[in-house]
Coordinates of C-alpha atoms in Angstrom, one line a residue:
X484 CA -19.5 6.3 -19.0
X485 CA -21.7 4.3 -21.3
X486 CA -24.8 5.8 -19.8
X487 CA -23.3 8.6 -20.9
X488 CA -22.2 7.6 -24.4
X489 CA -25.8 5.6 -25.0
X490 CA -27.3 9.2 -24.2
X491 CA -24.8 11.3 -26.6
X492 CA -25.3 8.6 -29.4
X493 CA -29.6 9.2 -28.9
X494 CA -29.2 12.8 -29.4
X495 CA -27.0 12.6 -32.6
X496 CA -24.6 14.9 -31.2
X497 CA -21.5 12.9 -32.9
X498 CA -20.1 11.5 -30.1
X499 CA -19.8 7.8 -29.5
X500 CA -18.7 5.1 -26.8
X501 CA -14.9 5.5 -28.7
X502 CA -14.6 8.7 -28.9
X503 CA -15.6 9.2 -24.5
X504 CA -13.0 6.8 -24.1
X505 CA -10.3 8.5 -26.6
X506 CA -10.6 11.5 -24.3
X507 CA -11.1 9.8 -20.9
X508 CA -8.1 7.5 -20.9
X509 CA -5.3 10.1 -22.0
X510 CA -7.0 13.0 -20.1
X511 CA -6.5 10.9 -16.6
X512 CA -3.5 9.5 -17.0
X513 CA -2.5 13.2 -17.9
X514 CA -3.8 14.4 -14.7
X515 CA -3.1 11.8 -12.5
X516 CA 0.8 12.2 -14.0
X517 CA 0.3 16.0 -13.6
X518 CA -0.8 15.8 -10.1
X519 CA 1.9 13.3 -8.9
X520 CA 4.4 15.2 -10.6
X521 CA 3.4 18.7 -8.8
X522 CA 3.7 16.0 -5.2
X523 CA 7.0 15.3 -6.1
X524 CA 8.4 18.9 -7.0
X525 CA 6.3 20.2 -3.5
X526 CA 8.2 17.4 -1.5
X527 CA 11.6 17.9 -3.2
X528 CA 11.1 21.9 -2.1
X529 CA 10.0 21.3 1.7
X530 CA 13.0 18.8 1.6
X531 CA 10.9 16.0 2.8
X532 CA 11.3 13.6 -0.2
X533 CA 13.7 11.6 1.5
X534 CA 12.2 9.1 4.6
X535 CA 15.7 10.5 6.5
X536 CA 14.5 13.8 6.5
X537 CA 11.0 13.2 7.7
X538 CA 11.1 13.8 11.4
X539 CA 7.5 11.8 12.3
X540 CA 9.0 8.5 10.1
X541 CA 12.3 8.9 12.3
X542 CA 10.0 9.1 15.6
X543 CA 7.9 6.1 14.9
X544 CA 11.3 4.6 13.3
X545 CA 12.8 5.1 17.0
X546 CA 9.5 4.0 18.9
X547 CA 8.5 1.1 17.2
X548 CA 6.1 1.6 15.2
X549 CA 7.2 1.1 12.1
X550 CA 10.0 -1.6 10.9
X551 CA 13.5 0.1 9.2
X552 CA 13.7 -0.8 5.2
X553 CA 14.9 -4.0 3.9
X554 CA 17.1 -4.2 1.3
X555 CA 17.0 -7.5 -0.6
X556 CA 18.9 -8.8 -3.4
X557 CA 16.6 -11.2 -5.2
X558 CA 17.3 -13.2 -8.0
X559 CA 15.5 -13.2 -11.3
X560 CA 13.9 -17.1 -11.6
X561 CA 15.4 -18.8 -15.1
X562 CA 13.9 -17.6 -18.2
X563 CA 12.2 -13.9 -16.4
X564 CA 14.9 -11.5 -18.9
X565 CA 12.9 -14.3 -22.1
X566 CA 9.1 -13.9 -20.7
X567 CA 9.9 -10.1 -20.6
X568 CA 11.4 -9.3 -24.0
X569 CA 8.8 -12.2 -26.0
X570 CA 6.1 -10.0 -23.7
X571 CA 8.0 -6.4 -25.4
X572 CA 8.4 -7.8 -28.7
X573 CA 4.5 -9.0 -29.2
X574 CA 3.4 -5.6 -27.5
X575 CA 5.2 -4.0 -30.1
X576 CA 4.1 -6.3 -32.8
X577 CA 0.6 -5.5 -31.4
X578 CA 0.6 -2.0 -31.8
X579 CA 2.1 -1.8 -35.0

């Protein structure tokens, strides 16, 4: 991308470095969200968004191959819910 940019900048064609990366970083995350999204509605439709309802994951479940979920309770360590909402409050005081 700044190949590109230092090219568009020679030519005077009014694009810079920030303006590629204005479009670039909302257009991916827009298409990678898209594209996971359409995943998720095409498994919820086949009925295989659930691990139960795969029949392959309950094959290797029952040979061996792979290991059944865990479910762990952790504990937060002291002080995680403070690191998290100074981290919130100086994003926010960042962006405005």
């Amino acid at each position: 991308m700044v190949f590109r940019s230092g090219q568009l900048e020679e030519t005077n064609t009014g694009w810079t470095f920030i303006d590629l990366i204005l479009v670039s970083i909302p257009a991916t995350f827009l298409g990678t969200t898209t594209t996971a999204l359409a995943f998720m509605l095409w498994d919820k439709a086949r009925g295989t968004d659930r691990l139960d309802a795969v029949p392959e994951y309950q094959r290797r479940l029952a040979a061996g191959e792979v290991s059944p979920p865990r479910h762990e309770v952790r504990e937060l360590r002291p002080g995680a819910k403070l690191s998290v909402l100074i981290f919130v409050a100086a994003l926010i005081v960042v962006l405005t």
